[in-house]
């Protein structure tokens, strides 16, 4: 069974340099399967929404992260840190603590 690597882009711009770089990764190493994991549709993290019936976009995102054998994050630096949209995605993936799909 082939290894599945998730690729997450930390910029929402359609023609971002990070997206261009991420698009080349599957061409560089063909020994794995790659799946792009979108963060564009995630709502702002809100613990009140983080219940059994989370929003559909959150369910899809968490399933994609959980199914990946590894994650590559390609992201710009904003104001000496990670973009807010990427931090938001990390918050959704790392909560709730007992069932998180991403161990922080």
mmCIF file of C-alpha atoms in Angstrom:
data_model
loop_
_atom_site.group_PDB
_atom_site.id
_atom_site.type_symbol
_atom_site.label_atom_id
_atom_site.label_comp_id
_atom_site.label_asym_id
_atom_site.label_seq_id
_atom_site.Cartn_x
_atom_site.Cartn_y
_atom_site.Cartn_z
ATOM 1 C CA UNK A 1 0.000 0.000 0.000
ATOM 2 C CA UNK A 2 1.395 3.370 -1.013
ATOM 3 C CA UNK A 3 2.110 6.073 1.510
ATOM 4 C CA UNK A 4 -0.333 8.967 1.391
ATOM 5 C CA UNK A 5 1.062 12.412 2.099
ATOM 6 C CA UNK A 6 -1.264 15.325 2.732
ATOM 7 C CA UNK A 7 -0.206 18.711 1.387
ATOM 8 C CA UNK A 8 -1.569 21.775 3.149
ATOM 9 C CA UNK A 9 -0.997 25.283 1.801
ATOM 10 C CA UNK A 10 -0.992 28.088 4.368
ATOM 11 C CA UNK A 11 -2.113 30.751 1.912
ATOM 12 C CA UNK A 12 -5.598 31.189 0.493
ATOM 13 C CA UNK A 13 -4.489 33.232 -2.525
ATOM 14 C CA UNK A 14 -5.297 31.352 -5.710
ATOM 15 C CA UNK A 15 -1.951 32.158 -7.351
ATOM 16 C CA UNK A 16 0.256 32.213 -4.265
ATOM 17 C CA UNK A 17 3.907 31.235 -4.573
ATOM 18 C CA UNK A 18 3.331 28.662 -1.880
ATOM 19 C CA UNK A 19 0.581 27.036 -3.938
ATOM 20 C CA UNK A 20 2.941 26.915 -6.927
ATOM 21 C CA UNK A 21 5.622 25.245 -4.805
ATOM 22 C CA UNK A 22 3.124 22.781 -3.330
ATOM 23 C CA UNK A 23 1.897 21.866 -6.817
ATOM 24 C CA UNK A 24 5.402 20.706 -7.763
ATOM 25 C CA UNK A 25 5.881 18.341 -4.807
ATOM 26 C CA UNK A 26 4.095 15.345 -6.390
ATOM 27 C CA UNK A 27 6.278 15.756 -9.490
ATOM 28 C CA UNK A 28 9.499 15.685 -7.458
ATOM 29 C CA UNK A 29 8.900 12.510 -5.481
ATOM 30 C CA UNK A 30 6.658 9.899 -7.032
ATOM 31 C CA UNK A 31 7.106 7.185 -4.402
ATOM 32 C CA UNK A 32 3.980 8.332 -2.535
ATOM 33 C CA UNK A 33 0.446 9.417 -3.233
ATOM 34 C CA UNK A 34 -0.409 13.030 -2.482
ATOM 35 C CA UNK A 35 -3.655 14.637 -1.451
ATOM 36 C CA UNK A 36 -4.162 18.368 -1.109
ATOM 37 C CA UNK A 37 -5.948 19.229 2.126
ATOM 38 C CA UNK A 38 -7.863 22.471 1.792
ATOM 39 C CA UNK A 39 -8.147 24.888 4.701
ATOM 40 C CA UNK A 40 -10.165 27.484 2.772
ATOM 41 C CA UNK A 41 -13.629 26.434 3.968
ATOM 42 C CA UNK A 42 -12.880 26.042 7.664
ATOM 43 C CA UNK A 43 -14.821 28.365 9.943
ATOM 44 C CA UNK A 44 -12.935 30.271 12.620
ATOM 45 C CA UNK A 45 -12.267 27.890 15.489
ATOM 46 C CA UNK A 46 -15.009 28.059 18.084
ATOM 47 C CA UNK A 47 -15.248 25.442 20.838
ATOM 48 C CA UNK A 48 -19.034 25.822 20.731
ATOM 49 C CA UNK A 49 -18.969 24.395 17.187
ATOM 50 C CA UNK A 50 -16.531 21.643 18.145
ATOM 51 C CA UNK A 51 -19.094 19.078 19.207
ATOM 52 C CA UNK A 52 -20.259 15.744 17.831
ATOM 53 C CA UNK A 53 -21.917 17.561 14.963
ATOM 54 C CA UNK A 54 -19.042 19.746 13.805
ATOM 55 C CA UNK A 55 -19.488 21.657 10.534
ATOM 56 C CA UNK A 56 -19.134 19.475 7.411
ATOM 57 C CA UNK A 57 -16.007 21.328 6.279
ATOM 58 C CA UNK A 58 -14.360 20.493 9.608
ATOM 59 C CA UNK A 59 -15.355 16.817 9.323
ATOM 60 C CA UNK A 60 -13.877 16.593 5.804
ATOM 61 C CA UNK A 61 -10.705 18.366 6.921
ATOM 62 C CA UNK A 62 -10.191 16.132 9.954
ATOM 63 C CA UNK A 63 -10.815 12.977 7.904
ATOM 64 C CA UNK A 64 -8.237 14.063 5.325
ATOM 65 C CA UNK A 65 -5.641 14.779 8.026
ATOM 66 C CA UNK A 66 -6.349 11.491 9.782
ATOM 67 C CA UNK A 67 -6.074 9.446 6.575
ATOM 68 C CA UNK A 68 -2.686 10.909 5.661
ATOM 69 C CA UNK A 69 0.467 9.070 6.692
ATOM 70 C CA UNK A 70 2.238 12.430 6.887
ATOM 71 C CA UNK A 71 1.592 16.105 6.240
ATOM 72 C CA UNK A 72 3.675 18.633 4.308
ATOM 73 C CA UNK A 73 2.835 22.257 5.071
ATOM 74 C CA UNK A 74 3.880 24.886 2.547
ATOM 75 C CA UNK A 75 3.308 28.310 4.011
ATOM 76 C CA UNK A 76 4.357 31.934 3.856
ATOM 77 C CA UNK A 77 5.514 33.819 6.915
ATOM 78 C CA UNK A 78 3.200 36.608 8.009
ATOM 79 C CA UNK A 79 4.414 39.163 10.549
ATOM 80 C CA UNK A 80 7.121 36.790 11.850
ATOM 81 C CA UNK A 81 4.646 33.949 12.315
ATOM 82 C CA UNK A 82 2.303 31.567 10.587
ATOM 83 C CA UNK A 83 -0.776 32.856 8.747
ATOM 84 C CA UNK A 84 -3.987 32.991 10.768
ATOM 85 C CA UNK A 85 -5.730 30.581 8.377
ATOM 86 C CA UNK A 86 -3.047 27.959 9.018
ATOM 87 C CA UNK A 87 -3.213 28.450 12.790
ATOM 88 C CA UNK A 88 -6.974 28.082 12.539
ATOM 89 C CA UNK A 89 -6.541 24.775 10.680
ATOM 90 C CA UNK A 90 -4.108 23.565 13.333
ATOM 91 C CA UNK A 91 -6.634 24.449 16.028
ATOM 92 C CA UNK A 92 -9.339 22.380 14.308
ATOM 93 C CA UNK A 93 -6.945 19.436 13.804
ATOM 94 C CA UNK A 94 -5.595 19.440 17.356
ATOM 95 C CA UNK A 95 -8.913 19.552 19.221
ATOM 96 C CA UNK A 96 -10.592 18.051 21.118
ATOM 97 C CA UNK A 97 -7.468 16.756 22.833
ATOM 98 C CA UNK A 98 -8.622 13.161 23.370
ATOM 99 C CA UNK A 99 -9.699 12.611 19.746
ATOM 100 C CA UNK A 100 -7.479 15.087 17.889
ATOM 101 C CA UNK A 101 -6.265 14.030 14.430
ATOM 102 C CA UNK A 102 -3.083 16.074 14.855
ATOM 103 C CA UNK A 103 -0.940 15.684 17.925
ATOM 104 C CA UNK A 104 0.567 19.030 18.843
#
